[in-house]
Tab-separated table of C-alpha atoms in Angstrom:
chain	number	residue	atom	x	y	z
A	1	UNK	CA	0.000	0.000	0.000
A	2	UNK	CA	2.782	2.387	0.938
A	3	UNK	CA	4.616	1.539	-2.275
A	4	UNK	CA	1.578	2.406	-4.359
A	5	UNK	CA	1.173	5.707	-2.576
A	6	UNK	CA	4.817	6.587	-3.057
A	7	UNK	CA	4.718	5.798	-6.759
A	8	UNK	CA	1.641	7.982	-7.160
A	9	UNK	CA	3.216	10.951	-5.381
A	10	UNK	CA	5.184	13.517	-7.413
A	11	UNK	CA	8.940	13.292	-7.426
A	12	UNK	CA	10.664	15.369	-4.717
A	13	UNK	CA	12.404	17.374	-7.444
A	14	UNK	CA	9.097	19.259	-7.844
A	15	UNK	CA	8.957	20.064	-4.157
A	16	UNK	CA	9.623	23.745	-3.323
A	17	UNK	CA	12.539	24.824	-1.202
A	18	UNK	CA	12.154	26.833	1.977
A	19	UNK	CA	13.781	30.198	2.538
A	20	UNK	CA	17.507	29.819	3.236
A	21	UNK	CA	18.042	28.643	6.781
A	22	UNK	CA	14.624	26.995	7.054
A	23	UNK	CA	13.215	23.626	6.085
A	24	UNK	CA	14.589	20.112	6.198
A	25	UNK	CA	17.827	19.187	7.886
A	26	UNK	CA	19.200	15.664	7.534
A	27	UNK	CA	20.444	14.028	10.717
A	28	UNK	CA	24.015	12.714	10.592
A	29	UNK	CA	25.324	9.138	10.666
A	30	UNK	CA	22.335	7.447	9.074
A	31	UNK	CA	22.297	3.902	7.784
A	32	UNK	CA	22.572	3.499	3.982
A	33	UNK	CA	19.268	3.820	2.164
A	34	UNK	CA	17.461	0.599	1.273
A	35	UNK	CA	14.059	-0.177	-0.154
A	36	UNK	CA	12.769	-1.357	3.213
A	37	UNK	CA	13.739	1.460	5.549
A	38	UNK	CA	10.219	2.191	6.766
A	39	UNK	CA	8.501	-1.196	6.644
A	40	UNK	CA	8.051	-1.062	10.423
A	41	UNK	CA	5.729	1.950	10.085
A	42	UNK	CA	2.030	2.064	9.195
A	43	UNK	CA	1.353	2.540	5.476
A	44	UNK	CA	0.607	6.253	5.643
A	45	UNK	CA	3.618	7.069	7.801
A	46	UNK	CA	5.861	4.868	5.642
A	47	UNK	CA	4.691	6.679	2.509
A	48	UNK	CA	5.329	10.122	3.964
A	49	UNK	CA	8.665	9.093	5.487
A	50	UNK	CA	9.846	7.747	2.139
A	51	UNK	CA	8.955	11.051	0.499
A	52	UNK	CA	10.673	13.134	3.180
A	53	UNK	CA	13.756	10.969	2.977
A	54	UNK	CA	14.219	11.820	-0.697
A	55	UNK	CA	13.801	15.572	-0.221
A	56	UNK	CA	16.898	17.765	-0.377
A	57	UNK	CA	18.021	19.686	2.682
A	58	UNK	CA	16.196	23.006	3.155
A	59	UNK	CA	13.132	21.678	1.323
A	60	UNK	CA	9.899	23.193	2.598
A	61	UNK	CA	8.627	20.957	5.405
A	62	UNK	CA	5.499	22.887	6.361
A	63	UNK	CA	2.317	20.851	6.653
A	64	UNK	CA	0.573	23.093	4.139
A	65	UNK	CA	3.258	22.556	1.491
A	66	UNK	CA	3.463	18.825	2.119
A	67	UNK	CA	-0.305	18.542	1.694
A	68	UNK	CA	0.010	20.065	-1.774
A	69	UNK	CA	2.470	17.405	-2.885
A	70	UNK	CA	1.194	14.311	-1.099
A	71	UNK	CA	-2.157	12.498	-1.338
A	72	UNK	CA	-3.094	13.416	2.234
A	73	UNK	CA	-4.821	16.355	3.862
A	74	UNK	CA	-3.153	18.720	6.301
A	75	UNK	CA	-4.732	17.050	9.324
A	76	UNK	CA	-3.522	13.591	8.249
A	77	UNK	CA	-0.025	14.866	7.530
A	78	UNK	CA	0.149	16.604	10.900
A	79	UNK	CA	-0.835	13.393	12.637
A	80	UNK	CA	1.657	11.381	10.575
A	81	UNK	CA	4.502	13.762	11.429
A	82	UNK	CA	3.663	13.371	15.105
A	83	UNK	CA	3.803	9.605	14.690
A	84	UNK	CA	7.113	9.826	12.835
A	85	UNK	CA	8.466	11.915	15.669
A	86	UNK	CA	7.332	9.327	18.203
A	87	UNK	CA	9.008	6.636	16.090
A	88	UNK	CA	12.313	8.527	16.215
A	89	UNK	CA	12.500	9.817	12.633
A	90	UNK	CA	11.523	13.480	13.004
A	91	UNK	CA	12.345	16.331	15.348
A	92	UNK	CA	11.259	19.917	14.900
A	93	UNK	CA	13.245	22.783	16.386
A	94	UNK	CA	13.307	26.515	16.176
A	95	UNK	CA	15.920	29.186	16.899
A	96	UNK	CA	15.605	32.936	17.364
A	97	UNK	CA	17.444	35.042	14.787
A	98	UNK	CA	17.511	38.702	13.861
A	99	UNK	CA	16.953	39.635	10.222
A	100	UNK	CA	17.294	43.287	9.231
A	101	UNK	CA	17.025	44.238	12.883
A	102	UNK	CA	13.791	42.297	13.354
A	103	UNK	CA	13.693	39.235	15.643
A	104	UNK	CA	12.078	36.123	14.233
A	105	UNK	CA	12.035	32.397	14.691
A	106	UNK	CA	13.752	30.030	12.257
A	107	UNK	CA	12.218	26.566	12.066
A	108	UNK	CA	14.077	23.397	11.163
A	109	UNK	CA	12.711	19.893	10.733
A	110	UNK	CA	15.377	17.287	11.292
A	111	UNK	CA	14.753	14.002	9.567
A	112	UNK	CA	16.556	10.715	10.167
A	113	UNK	CA	16.029	7.691	7.985
A	114	UNK	CA	17.503	5.701	10.875
A	115	UNK	CA	15.185	5.813	13.879
A	116	UNK	CA	16.806	7.402	16.942
A	117	UNK	CA	15.851	7.305	20.586
A	118	UNK	CA	15.299	10.320	22.839
A	119	UNK	CA	18.818	10.137	24.264
A	120	UNK	CA	20.357	10.432	20.797
A	121	UNK	CA	18.139	13.320	19.758
A	122	UNK	CA	18.724	15.118	23.042
A	123	UNK	CA	22.471	14.783	22.656
A	124	UNK	CA	22.462	15.839	19.020
A	125	UNK	CA	20.133	18.794	19.392
A	126	UNK	CA	21.993	19.908	22.496
A	127	UNK	CA	25.130	20.347	20.401
A	128	UNK	CA	26.899	17.356	21.844
A	129	UNK	CA	28.473	14.517	19.923
A	130	UNK	CA	25.685	12.052	19.062
A	131	UNK	CA	25.716	8.926	21.136
A	132	UNK	CA	27.023	5.883	19.340
A	133	UNK	CA	24.839	3.030	18.256
A	134	UNK	CA	24.866	-0.063	20.514
A	135	UNK	CA	27.896	-2.244	20.018
A	136	UNK	CA	27.537	-5.686	18.535
A	137	UNK	CA	28.386	-7.182	21.896
A	138	UNK	CA	25.305	-5.487	23.374
A	139	UNK	CA	22.947	-7.038	20.824
A	140	UNK	CA	20.522	-9.646	22.064
A	141	UNK	CA	20.573	-13.303	21.190
A	142	UNK	CA	17.413	-12.774	19.150
A	143	UNK	CA	19.202	-10.203	16.997
A	144	UNK	CA	22.123	-12.583	16.511
A	145	UNK	CA	19.877	-15.396	15.290
A	146	UNK	CA	18.245	-13.098	12.745
A	147	UNK	CA	21.631	-11.846	11.556
A	148	UNK	CA	22.805	-15.436	11.014
A	149	UNK	CA	19.816	-16.463	8.902
A	150	UNK	CA	21.503	-15.146	5.760
A	151	UNK	CA	24.524	-17.355	6.389
A	152	UNK	CA	22.282	-20.377	6.845
A	153	UNK	CA	20.366	-19.619	3.639
A	154	UNK	CA	21.183	-16.623	1.419
A	155	UNK	CA	17.498	-16.237	0.540
A	156	UNK	CA	16.868	-14.995	4.078
A	157	UNK	CA	19.566	-12.328	4.260
A	158	UNK	CA	18.413	-9.384	6.410
A	159	UNK	CA	19.897	-5.928	6.841
A	160	UNK	CA	20.947	-4.582	10.245
A	161	UNK	CA	17.828	-2.393	10.369
A	162	UNK	CA	15.590	-5.355	9.509
A	163	UNK	CA	17.183	-7.480	12.228
A	164	UNK	CA	16.521	-4.684	14.682
A	165	UNK	CA	12.912	-4.371	13.540
A	166	UNK	CA	12.324	-8.119	14.016
A	167	UNK	CA	14.330	-8.440	17.220
A	168	UNK	CA	11.304	-8.168	19.500
A	169	UNK	CA	9.343	-10.834	17.598
A	170	UNK	CA	12.293	-13.249	17.739
A	171	UNK	CA	12.852	-12.533	21.434
A	172	UNK	CA	9.241	-13.538	22.121
A	173	UNK	CA	10.098	-17.042	20.869
A	174	UNK	CA	12.792	-17.340	23.504
A	175	UNK	CA	10.468	-15.922	26.152
A	176	UNK	CA	8.072	-18.767	25.343
A	177	UNK	CA	10.738	-21.405	25.840
A	178	UNK	CA	11.872	-21.979	22.242
A	179	UNK	CA	15.547	-22.498	21.508
A	180	UNK	CA	17.616	-21.091	18.662
A	181	UNK	CA	17.436	-24.319	16.656
A	182	UNK	CA	13.635	-24.402	16.937
A	183	UNK	CA	13.320	-20.803	15.758
A	184	UNK	CA	15.680	-21.293	12.818
A	185	UNK	CA	13.957	-24.495	11.736
A	186	UNK	CA	10.546	-22.809	11.836
A	187	UNK	CA	11.802	-19.989	9.611
A	188	UNK	CA	13.755	-22.004	7.026
A	189	UNK	CA	11.498	-25.073	6.731
A	190	UNK	CA	9.934	-25.425	3.292
A	191	UNK	CA	11.477	-22.330	1.759
A	192	UNK	CA	10.160	-21.407	-1.670
A	193	UNK	CA	12.612	-21.428	-4.545
A	194	UNK	CA	12.791	-17.642	-4.428
A	195	UNK	CA	12.116	-15.299	-1.504
A	196	UNK	CA	11.346	-11.884	-2.970
A	197	UNK	CA	11.101	-10.042	0.355
A	198	UNK	CA	13.147	-11.723	3.099
A	199	UNK	CA	12.002	-9.279	5.787
A	200	UNK	CA	8.310	-9.885	5.166
A	201	UNK	CA	8.837	-13.630	4.826
A	202	UNK	CA	10.759	-13.952	8.098
A	203	UNK	CA	8.291	-11.700	9.898
A	204	UNK	CA	5.354	-13.801	8.690
A	205	UNK	CA	7.067	-16.993	9.835
A	206	UNK	CA	7.913	-15.543	13.260
A	207	UNK	CA	4.331	-14.425	13.825
A	208	UNK	CA	2.549	-17.334	12.170
A	209	UNK	CA	4.558	-20.080	13.876
A	210	UNK	CA	4.959	-18.406	17.262
A	211	UNK	CA	4.794	-21.116	19.958
A	212	UNK	CA	2.060	-20.878	22.596
A	213	UNK	CA	2.822	-19.127	25.829
A	214	UNK	CA	4.477	-21.334	28.363
A	215	UNK	CA	2.115	-22.831	30.919
A	216	UNK	CA	3.863	-23.919	34.056
A	217	UNK	CA	3.140	-27.641	34.156
A	218	UNK	CA	2.306	-28.882	37.636
A	219	UNK	CA	4.000	-32.147	38.497
A	220	UNK	CA	1.776	-35.066	39.364
A	221	UNK	CA	1.269	-35.050	43.143
A	222	UNK	CA	3.340	-37.529	45.106
A	223	UNK	CA	1.701	-40.141	47.267
A	224	UNK	CA	3.113	-39.397	50.690
A	225	UNK	CA	4.423	-42.386	52.637
A	226	UNK	CA	5.788	-42.586	56.118
A	227	UNK	CA	9.539	-42.574	56.297
A	228	UNK	CA	9.436	-45.054	59.136
A	229	UNK	CA	7.025	-47.754	58.021
A	230	UNK	CA	6.586	-46.927	54.358
A	231	UNK	CA	2.828	-46.876	54.609
A	232	UNK	CA	0.978	-44.152	52.699
A	233	UNK	CA	-0.480	-41.382	54.750
A	234	UNK	CA	-2.058	-38.012	54.274
A	235	UNK	CA	0.543	-35.290	54.508
A	236	UNK	CA	-1.458	-33.507	57.177
A	237	UNK	CA	-1.383	-36.630	59.317
A	238	UNK	CA	2.392	-36.796	59.420
A	239	UNK	CA	5.020	-34.926	61.364
A	240	UNK	CA	8.570	-34.879	60.142
A	241	UNK	CA	7.681	-37.457	57.475
A	242	UNK	CA	6.432	-39.930	60.053
A	243	UNK	CA	2.954	-41.261	60.610
A	244	UNK	CA	1.381	-41.020	64.041
A	245	UNK	CA	2.519	-44.469	65.138
A	246	UNK	CA	6.099	-44.023	64.062
A	247	UNK	CA	6.238	-40.515	65.431
A	248	UNK	CA	5.000	-41.747	68.828
A	249	UNK	CA	7.630	-44.491	68.999
A	250	UNK	CA	10.489	-42.572	67.453
A	251	UNK	CA	12.597	-42.783	70.671
A	252	UNK	CA	12.076	-46.532	71.090
A	253	UNK	CA	9.777	-49.437	70.344
A	254	UNK	CA	6.205	-49.375	71.599
A	255	UNK	CA	5.770	-51.228	74.913
A	256	UNK	CA	3.742	-54.056	73.399
A	257	UNK	CA	6.463	-54.638	70.833
A	258	UNK	CA	9.074	-54.696	73.575
A	259	UNK	CA	7.206	-57.321	75.572
A	260	UNK	CA	6.622	-59.477	72.494
A	261	UNK	CA	10.252	-59.308	71.512
A	262	UNK	CA	11.433	-60.187	75.036
A	263	UNK	CA	9.258	-63.298	74.992
A	264	UNK	CA	10.794	-64.363	71.680
A	265	UNK	CA	14.294	-63.947	73.084
A	266	UNK	CA	13.512	-65.947	76.214
A	267	UNK	CA	12.014	-68.766	74.133
A	268	UNK	CA	15.052	-68.829	71.909
A	269	UNK	CA	17.354	-69.133	74.908
A	270	UNK	CA	15.379	-72.068	76.231
A	271	UNK	CA	15.283	-73.964	72.943
A	272	UNK	CA	18.649	-72.857	71.596
A	273	UNK	CA	17.007	-71.928	68.292
A	274	UNK	CA	16.248	-68.609	66.672
A	275	UNK	CA	12.697	-68.051	65.649
A	276	UNK	CA	11.945	-66.777	62.190
A	277	UNK	CA	10.959	-63.476	63.612
A	278	UNK	CA	14.175	-63.274	65.667
A	279	UNK	CA	16.243	-64.060	62.564
A	280	UNK	CA	14.425	-61.402	60.675
A	281	UNK	CA	14.992	-58.970	63.472
A	282	UNK	CA	18.726	-59.773	63.510
A	283	UNK	CA	18.938	-59.090	59.812
A	284	UNK	CA	17.284	-55.783	60.297
């Protein structure tokens, strides 16, 4: 949709320039231009951003002028510029100047093809050296997997900007318990002979094959048995892992068991033989 709108719009060469010192200003240190720089934006914003990106510096950036050269009304363009600002592509500034002894404000609209965060814009507009982009070491594992897809299969080669745009979707796989191998297999399985748009293809695979959210599986409950006698018992009826009987006799045998055992010993002494129960007790 955005492509159709861009092709229908007039070429930027027909766009008027602002008075010297006004208009568009290009932000420094932008990524090289590609055909997929604004695919992360809604169609209208992507269309307008693509047009602004091709304008020369000091082109007229007023909403009224843009409305004359784009298939959108002034209200829609104003809203789109606000959205582009929120997305990190646009910042508007003004500075007081004196022209022929008369004070006035000079407006600039800075445009960055590469989306920037508030810290970068604040540093740049404050006259400081722009903050550097995150180092490769600071990139997430999700970003790394996306960057390696092109080495696994050249049909899925993604640019740095595309990896960044898909980083959140890939990270969601890991948040749901998937491993790198599972993600890669889901993306590369059954590839068509030709992948015309790797970014869109990978994005569709990441969204369409996203695993379900992890549900914490509850282990099957154990049947509690007494540590002493091995008989099953309700957990609430045990103390220290012992049933009531074993807990009550934990410091010695119950009195009836003592008397019974003494009788067995006396009988064995008289007969000179061990009873089966005595032998079993000795083994224990």
